[in-house]
């Protein structure tokens, strides 16, 4: 029997997606150059509609037409190498999907490169990690709408489901799918940084034990903060290290690693002149955390003056909850503004409300906050930033002062709160009718005759300052 779907790359994500498809009754053929991976799929797929190919030609021969083939191989040169190997074996109308975290500019190049062959190339973001792949990811396919029509049925079967339906939709033209996944990851970095800052405050200033922290995050997961990341954070606090018997969190080294997708979001935002300081800071703080030796050496030179700002525990927890709520909203605000600017600039034609809807399940940044975000973009599809939306005005007004109070407390106690501060500063500047940028214009004109605009008449002006 011909397979309905082919998978190249049987690592964690590829293998779990294959098994997910097979559970939904889709006949899948998997191929990986690594024989161990072939064997593993053969074992785990036993009794399911799973076939394993031992070479590329066999994979291609096993598929019904038009062929649907997904690549889940490490982003970069390997994607091109696999495309070079498989594409000569395909026919016009076949569909190649890159399901990895490829840079969107690479996806655009691949679409162009495959155009003369008539093969549809779909750049698709897949979120949700191993569990998501196995049980229901959120998927962000972009590129060829014609290609998507051939994939829709299968992708909808394997996607996570919410009250809105399957967490997959055609995102838009060209590299829209990979761009959207990149922004998802930028938001993911910001959310994780904000949560870590609040953890630092509760631990260092509030003196909360891991058991108390677990309880706080468990409680928060029943409030407006309910989300995948808050849920797993509670779980992290209760895990014991099997080697030492210590809480695992306390034996994990405080150096955060990254694969680069958060950095890409910041780089792209800079190119498009979109401010997203919470995401920028989240990326920078990962770098700073990685400079462990420098930090240890500097810490000895700058001993922290612990000020005695004993705060009521419950009050501190409440301040943290509100500040986190504020920071998380501002992270989504910044990411979504980037997405809408990119959509216009790159002619992606992304429907932001639909993106929010497919982020409500399966992905790493899923949260109940997305319900209000969806409402805001449904009310106004041309919304530039949720700060402007009537849905959020009362919420942000109510949270702003609490966030400022928590930041002040953290600063007095030398507790770093870069992302919380960036969120508040972004909001404060965004909602300021007057900024001191007139001075910058004066200085630019002074030393470089760069000209300035005036408040009282249109045009460009230059002054001889000396
Ligand atoms: C997802 C994640 C995933 C990402 C990891 C690692 O949506 O499932 O975003 O795609 O690769 O979270 O990211 P970093 O190593 O950069 O933290």
GROMACS .gro file of C-alpha atoms in nm, residues 26-369:
model
  344
   26UNK     CA    1  -0.208   0.804   0.822
   27UNK     CA    2   0.026   0.561   0.644
   28UNK     CA    3   0.378   0.702   0.677
   29UNK     CA    4   0.714   0.604   0.541
   30UNK     CA    5   1.021   0.723   0.734
   31UNK     CA    6   1.379   0.748   0.620
   32UNK     CA    7   1.701   0.844   0.796
   33UNK     CA    8   2.059   0.791   0.678
   34UNK     CA    9   2.138   0.660   1.023
   35UNK     CA   10   2.055   0.288   1.038
   36UNK     CA   11   1.999   0.300   1.416
   37UNK     CA   12   1.723   0.557   1.362
   38UNK     CA   13   1.567   0.333   1.093
   39UNK     CA   14   1.569   0.040   1.337
   40UNK     CA   15   1.423   0.248   1.618
   41UNK     CA   16   1.129   0.359   1.403
   42UNK     CA   17   1.075   0.003   1.285
   43UNK     CA   18   1.052  -0.108   1.649
   44UNK     CA   19   0.835   0.177   1.777
   45UNK     CA   20   0.616   0.172   1.467
   46UNK     CA   21   0.555  -0.204   1.479
   47UNK     CA   22   0.184  -0.282   1.443
   48UNK     CA   23   0.115   0.072   1.313
   49UNK     CA   24   0.084   0.192   0.951
   50UNK     CA   25   0.455   0.276   0.946
   51UNK     CA   26   0.705   0.179   0.678
   52UNK     CA   27   1.078   0.235   0.696
   53UNK     CA   28   1.283   0.310   0.384
   54UNK     CA   29   1.651   0.226   0.367
   55UNK     CA   30   1.734   0.483   0.099
   56UNK     CA   31   1.591   0.797  -0.057
   57UNK     CA   32   1.470   0.628  -0.376
   58UNK     CA   33   1.283   0.368  -0.173
   59UNK     CA   34   1.116   0.645   0.027
   60UNK     CA   35   1.009   0.827  -0.290
   61UNK     CA   36   0.884   0.503  -0.451
   62UNK     CA   37   0.674   0.421  -0.145
   63UNK     CA   38   0.464   0.737  -0.169
   64UNK     CA   39   0.132   0.808  -0.340
   65UNK     CA   40   0.125   1.115  -0.564
   66UNK     CA   41   0.139   1.403  -0.520
   67UNK     CA   42   0.413   1.305  -0.280
   68UNK     CA   43   0.415   1.473   0.059
   69UNK     CA   44   0.759   1.469   0.219
   70UNK     CA   45   0.868   1.643   0.535
   71UNK     CA   46   1.230   1.713   0.624
   72UNK     CA   47   1.308   1.718   0.993
   73UNK     CA   48   1.683   1.754   0.983
   74UNK     CA   49   1.909   2.010   1.156
   75UNK     CA   50   1.861   2.360   1.012
   76UNK     CA   51   2.133   2.490   0.781
   77UNK     CA   52   2.341   2.321   0.513
   78UNK     CA   53   2.193   1.975   0.577
   79UNK     CA   54   1.851   2.098   0.462
   80UNK     CA   55   2.002   2.204   0.128
   81UNK     CA   56   2.193   1.877   0.096
   82UNK     CA   57   1.874   1.675   0.151
   83UNK     CA   58   1.680   1.894  -0.095
   84UNK     CA   59   1.955   1.837  -0.354
   85UNK     CA   60   1.933   1.463  -0.298
   86UNK     CA   61   1.556   1.422  -0.301
   87UNK     CA   62   1.430   1.685  -0.545
   88UNK     CA   63   1.564   1.515  -0.866
   89UNK     CA   64   1.353   1.212  -0.769
   90UNK     CA   65   1.031   1.415  -0.745
   91UNK     CA   66   0.774   1.540  -0.995
   92UNK     CA   67   0.596   1.872  -1.044
   93UNK     CA   68   0.313   1.901  -0.792
   94UNK     CA   69   0.496   1.706  -0.519
   95UNK     CA   70   0.533   1.883  -0.185
   96UNK     CA   71   0.849   1.923   0.021
   97UNK     CA   72   0.808   2.056   0.374
   98UNK     CA   73   1.093   2.185   0.586
   99UNK     CA   74   0.967   2.135   0.943
  100UNK     CA   75   1.285   2.252   1.118
  101UNK     CA   76   1.377   2.590   1.266
  102UNK     CA   77   1.524   2.728   0.942
  103UNK     CA   78   1.607   3.093   0.903
  104UNK     CA   79   1.333   3.257   0.699
  105UNK     CA   80   1.576   3.397   0.442
  106UNK     CA   81   1.699   3.043   0.370
  107UNK     CA   82   1.338   2.936   0.317
  108UNK     CA   83   1.286   3.217   0.064
  109UNK     CA   84   1.597   3.107  -0.125
  110UNK     CA   85   1.479   2.743  -0.130
  111UNK     CA   86   1.136   2.843  -0.260
  112UNK     CA   87   1.304   3.032  -0.545
  113UNK     CA   88   1.545   2.748  -0.614
  114UNK     CA   89   1.265   2.490  -0.641
  115UNK     CA   90   1.030   2.708  -0.847
  116UNK     CA   91   1.153   2.581  -1.188
  117UNK     CA   92   1.096   2.219  -1.077
  118UNK     CA   93   0.725   2.268  -1.001
  119UNK     CA   94   0.779   2.119  -0.653
  120UNK     CA   95   0.586   2.304  -0.383
  121UNK     CA   96   0.813   2.407  -0.098
  122UNK     CA   97   0.651   2.464   0.241
  123UNK     CA   98   0.852   2.621   0.522
  124UNK     CA   99   0.673   2.509   0.837
  125UNK     CA  100   0.738   2.599   1.200
  126UNK     CA  101   0.660   2.313   1.437
  127UNK     CA  102   0.630   2.389   1.806
  128UNK     CA  103   0.575   2.180   2.114
  129UNK     CA  104   0.893   1.979   2.156
  130UNK     CA  105   0.890   1.601   2.186
  131UNK     CA  106   0.549   1.572   2.355
  132UNK     CA  107   0.398   1.812   2.106
  133UNK     CA  108   0.529   1.614   1.811
  134UNK     CA  109   0.395   1.289   1.957
  135UNK     CA  110   0.060   1.411   2.089
  136UNK     CA  111  -0.025   1.727   1.897
  137UNK     CA  112   0.201   2.017   1.796
  138UNK     CA  113   0.115   2.366   1.681
  139UNK     CA  114   0.221   2.400   1.317
  140UNK     CA  115   0.288   2.710   1.111
  141UNK     CA  116   0.310   2.623   0.739
  142UNK     CA  117   0.374   2.892   0.479
  143UNK     CA  118   0.472   2.912   0.114
  144UNK     CA  119   0.257   2.747  -0.145
  145UNK     CA  120  -0.120   2.761  -0.078
  146UNK     CA  121  -0.165   2.493  -0.342
  147UNK     CA  122   0.082   2.270  -0.159
  148UNK     CA  123  -0.099   2.333   0.170
  149UNK     CA  124  -0.429   2.219   0.020
  150UNK     CA  125  -0.267   1.874  -0.023
  151UNK     CA  126  -0.138   1.874   0.336
  152UNK     CA  127  -0.429   2.027   0.525
  153UNK     CA  128  -0.613   1.706   0.596
  154UNK     CA  129  -0.313   1.522   0.744
  155UNK     CA  130  -0.177   1.823   0.935
  156UNK     CA  131  -0.518   1.890   1.092
  157UNK     CA  132  -0.534   1.529   1.209
  158UNK     CA  133  -0.202   1.543   1.394
  159UNK     CA  134  -0.223   1.900   1.532
  160UNK     CA  135  -0.312   1.990   1.889
  161UNK     CA  136  -0.680   2.081   1.925
  162UNK     CA  137  -0.843   2.370   2.110
  163UNK     CA  138  -1.198   2.507   2.115
  164UNK     CA  139  -1.098   2.689   1.792
  165UNK     CA  140  -1.012   2.361   1.618
  166UNK     CA  141  -0.676   2.216   1.505
  167UNK     CA  142  -0.365   2.424   1.582
  168UNK     CA  143  -0.256   2.456   1.221
  169UNK     CA  144  -0.344   2.702   0.948
  170UNK     CA  145  -0.188   2.829   0.628
  171UNK     CA  146   0.016   3.122   0.761
  172UNK     CA  147   0.096   3.307   0.439
  173UNK     CA  148   0.321   3.352   0.139
  174UNK     CA  149   0.689   3.273   0.106
  175UNK     CA  150   0.869   3.223   0.433
  176UNK     CA  151   0.571   3.336   0.646
  177UNK     CA  152   0.560   3.005   0.835
  178UNK     CA  153   0.923   3.006   0.943
  179UNK     CA  154   0.908   3.378   1.019
  180UNK     CA  155   0.609   3.322   1.246
  181UNK     CA  156   0.786   3.036   1.425
  182UNK     CA  157   1.090   3.260   1.474
  183UNK     CA  158   0.872   3.526   1.636
  184UNK     CA  159   0.710   3.255   1.848
  185UNK     CA  160   1.057   3.167   1.973
  186UNK     CA  161   1.145   3.531   2.043
  187UNK     CA  162   0.833   3.553   2.259
  188UNK     CA  163   0.930   3.219   2.419
  189UNK     CA  164   1.269   3.365   2.520
  190UNK     CA  165   1.102   3.675   2.669
  191UNK     CA  166   0.849   3.470   2.866
  192UNK     CA  167   1.119   3.239   3.004
  193UNK     CA  168   1.339   3.533   3.106
  194UNK     CA  169   1.046   3.706   3.282
  195UNK     CA  170   0.958   3.389   3.470
  196UNK     CA  171   1.321   3.343   3.575
  197UNK     CA  172   1.337   3.702   3.705
  198UNK     CA  173   1.027   3.649   3.916
  199UNK     CA  174   1.177   3.322   4.044
  200UNK     CA  175   1.491   3.515   4.143
  201UNK     CA  176   1.287   3.773   4.334
  202UNK     CA  177   1.072   3.517   4.515
  203UNK     CA  178   1.377   3.312   4.609
  204UNK     CA  179   1.623   3.585   4.701
  205UNK     CA  180   1.399   3.862   4.836
  206UNK     CA  181   1.101   3.656   4.952
  207UNK     CA  182   1.310   3.362   5.077
  208UNK     CA  183   1.065   3.110   4.929
  209UNK     CA  184   1.166   2.746   4.940
  210UNK     CA  185   1.137   2.523   4.634
  211UNK     CA  186   0.822   2.370   4.782
  212UNK     CA  187   0.671   2.717   4.824
  213UNK     CA  188   0.778   2.814   4.473
  214UNK     CA  189   0.615   2.501   4.337
  215UNK     CA  190   0.294   2.594   4.518
  216UNK     CA  191   0.302   2.954   4.391
  217UNK     CA  192   0.344   2.844   4.028
  218UNK     CA  193   0.081   2.573   4.069
  219UNK     CA  194  -0.161   2.836   4.206
  220UNK     CA  195  -0.074   3.080   3.927
  221UNK     CA  196  -0.155   2.813   3.676
  222UNK     CA  197  -0.520   2.839   3.780
  223UNK     CA  198  -0.526   3.218   3.719
  224UNK     CA  199  -0.488   3.450   3.419
  225UNK     CA  200  -0.125   3.329   3.406
  226UNK     CA  201  -0.230   2.975   3.315
  227UNK     CA  202   0.014   2.858   3.049
  228UNK     CA  203   0.245   2.578   2.946
  229UNK     CA  204   0.555   2.757   3.077
  230UNK     CA  205   0.404   2.832   3.420
  231UNK     CA  206   0.282   2.473   3.442
  232UNK     CA  207   0.623   2.319   3.368
  233UNK     CA  208   0.793   2.569   3.600
  234UNK     CA  209   0.592   2.428   3.893
  235UNK     CA  210   0.701   2.079   3.787
  236UNK     CA  211   1.068   2.183   3.769
  237UNK     CA  212   1.063   2.290   4.137
  238UNK     CA  213   0.951   1.952   4.258
  239UNK     CA  214   1.205   1.737   4.073
  240UNK     CA  215   1.472   1.572   4.284
  241UNK     CA  216   1.825   1.504   4.157
  242UNK     CA  217   1.870   1.128   4.160
  243UNK     CA  218   2.245   1.158   4.218
  244UNK     CA  219   2.251   1.391   4.518
  245UNK     CA  220   1.896   1.383   4.649
  246UNK     CA  221   1.898   1.767   4.624
  247UNK     CA  222   1.624   1.958   4.444
  248UNK     CA  223   1.738   1.937   4.080
  249UNK     CA  224   1.687   2.310   4.022
  250UNK     CA  225   1.959   2.382   4.280
  251UNK     CA  226   2.220   2.168   4.107
  252UNK     CA  227   2.159   2.308   3.758
  253UNK     CA  228   2.430   2.554   3.651
  254UNK     CA  229   2.298   2.907   3.587
  255UNK     CA  230   2.427   2.933   3.227
  256UNK     CA  231   2.142   2.952   2.973
  257UNK     CA  232   2.218   2.813   2.628
  258UNK     CA  233   2.043   2.889   2.301
  259UNK     CA  234   2.020   2.775   1.943
  260UNK     CA  235   1.976   3.124   1.803
  261UNK     CA  236   1.612   3.169   1.708
  262UNK     CA  237   1.558   3.439   1.975
  263UNK     CA  238   1.861   3.624   1.840
  264UNK     CA  239   1.717   3.600   1.487
  265UNK     CA  240   1.398   3.765   1.611
  266UNK     CA  241   1.594   4.058   1.753
  267UNK     CA  242   1.807   4.084   1.439
  268UNK     CA  243   1.503   4.088   1.214
  269UNK     CA  244   1.327   4.343   1.434
  270UNK     CA  245   1.632   4.571   1.407
  271UNK     CA  246   1.621   4.535   1.027
  272UNK     CA  247   1.253   4.630   1.026
  273UNK     CA  248   1.293   4.913   1.283
  274UNK     CA  249   1.054   4.748   1.525
  275UNK     CA  250   1.132   4.793   1.895
  276UNK     CA  251   1.112   4.476   2.103
  277UNK     CA  252   1.330   4.543   2.405
  278UNK     CA  253   1.189   4.261   2.620
  279UNK     CA  254   1.297   4.004   2.360
  280UNK     CA  255   1.633   4.180   2.303
  281UNK     CA  256   1.703   4.175   2.673
  282UNK     CA  257   1.600   3.810   2.704
  283UNK     CA  258   1.859   3.722   2.438
  284UNK     CA  259   2.128   3.940   2.602
  285UNK     CA  260   2.057   3.793   2.945
  286UNK     CA  261   2.122   3.444   2.808
  287UNK     CA  262   2.462   3.567   2.690
  288UNK     CA  263   2.525   3.735   3.025
  289UNK     CA  264   2.426   3.421   3.213
  290UNK     CA  265   2.675   3.225   3.003
  291UNK     CA  266   2.959   3.453   3.124
  292UNK     CA  267   2.971   3.264   3.452
  293UNK     CA  268   3.344   3.307   3.525
  294UNK     CA  269   3.329   3.682   3.462
  295UNK     CA  270   3.024   3.710   3.685
  296UNK     CA  271   3.182   3.518   3.970
  297UNK     CA  272   3.494   3.732   3.950
  298UNK     CA  273   3.298   4.060   3.935
  299UNK     CA  274   3.072   3.950   4.219
  300UNK     CA  275   3.372   3.935   4.449
  301UNK     CA  276   3.463   4.292   4.350
  302UNK     CA  277   3.114   4.435   4.396
  303UNK     CA  278   2.963   4.281   4.708
  304UNK     CA  279   2.587   4.329   4.715
  305UNK     CA  280   2.453   4.558   4.988
  306UNK     CA  281   2.142   4.370   5.100
  307UNK     CA  282   1.896   4.637   5.204
  308UNK     CA  283   1.652   4.535   5.466
  309UNK     CA  284   1.329   4.563   5.275
  310UNK     CA  285   1.140   4.285   5.446
  311UNK     CA  286   0.817   4.245   5.257
  312UNK     CA  287   0.512   4.046   5.337
  313UNK     CA  288   0.537   3.716   5.147
  314UNK     CA  289   0.180   3.718   5.021
  315UNK     CA  290   0.216   4.079   4.908
  316UNK     CA  291   0.538   3.995   4.725
  317UNK     CA  292   0.377   3.696   4.553
  318UNK     CA  293   0.088   3.915   4.443
  319UNK     CA  294   0.324   4.186   4.308
  320UNK     CA  295   0.517   3.917   4.118
  321UNK     CA  296   0.200   3.773   3.969
  322UNK     CA  297   0.087   4.113   3.843
  323UNK     CA  298   0.428   4.214   3.712
  324UNK     CA  299   0.462   3.882   3.533
  325UNK     CA  300   0.119   3.929   3.379
  326UNK     CA  301   0.229   4.275   3.259
  327UNK     CA  302   0.562   4.150   3.119
  328UNK     CA  303   0.403   3.856   2.942
  329UNK     CA  304   0.146   4.080   2.774
  330UNK     CA  305   0.416   4.320   2.661
  331UNK     CA  306   0.620   4.029   2.520
  332UNK     CA  307   0.328   3.919   2.306
  333UNK     CA  308   0.262   4.284   2.214
  334UNK     CA  309   0.616   4.330   2.081
  335UNK     CA  310   0.631   3.998   1.897
  336UNK     CA  311   0.295   4.048   1.732
  337UNK     CA  312   0.381   4.401   1.624
  338UNK     CA  313   0.694   4.262   1.457
  339UNK     CA  314   0.484   3.995   1.287
  340UNK     CA  315   0.241   4.250   1.145
  341UNK     CA  316   0.521   4.477   1.018
  342UNK     CA  317   0.699   4.177   0.863
  343UNK     CA  318   0.374   4.064   0.704
  344UNK     CA  319   0.338   4.400   0.529
  345UNK     CA  320   0.706   4.436   0.438
  346UNK     CA  321   0.749   4.083   0.306
  347UNK     CA  322   0.394   4.058   0.164
  348UNK     CA  323   0.322   3.752   0.377
  349UNK     CA  324  -0.051   3.836   0.418
  350UNK     CA  325  -0.058   3.690   0.771
  351UNK     CA  326  -0.385   3.693   0.962
  352UNK     CA  327  -0.264   3.771   1.315
  353UNK     CA  328  -0.586   3.655   1.486
  354UNK     CA  329  -0.545   3.316   1.319
  355UNK     CA  330  -0.183   3.289   1.429
  356UNK     CA  331  -0.292   3.360   1.786
  357UNK     CA  332  -0.560   3.096   1.754
  358UNK     CA  333  -0.310   2.824   1.653
  359UNK     CA  334  -0.076   2.929   1.936
  360UNK     CA  335  -0.351   2.851   2.189
  361UNK     CA  336  -0.261   2.480   2.191
  362UNK     CA  337   0.041   2.259   2.130
  363UNK     CA  338   0.314   2.524   2.131
  364UNK     CA  339   0.554   2.643   2.400
  365UNK     CA  340   0.397   2.991   2.436
  366UNK     CA  341   0.037   2.870   2.471
  367UNK     CA  342  -0.145   3.053   2.750
  368UNK     CA  343  -0.491   3.177   2.841
  369UNK     CA  344  -0.365   3.533   2.781
   0.00000   0.00000   0.00000
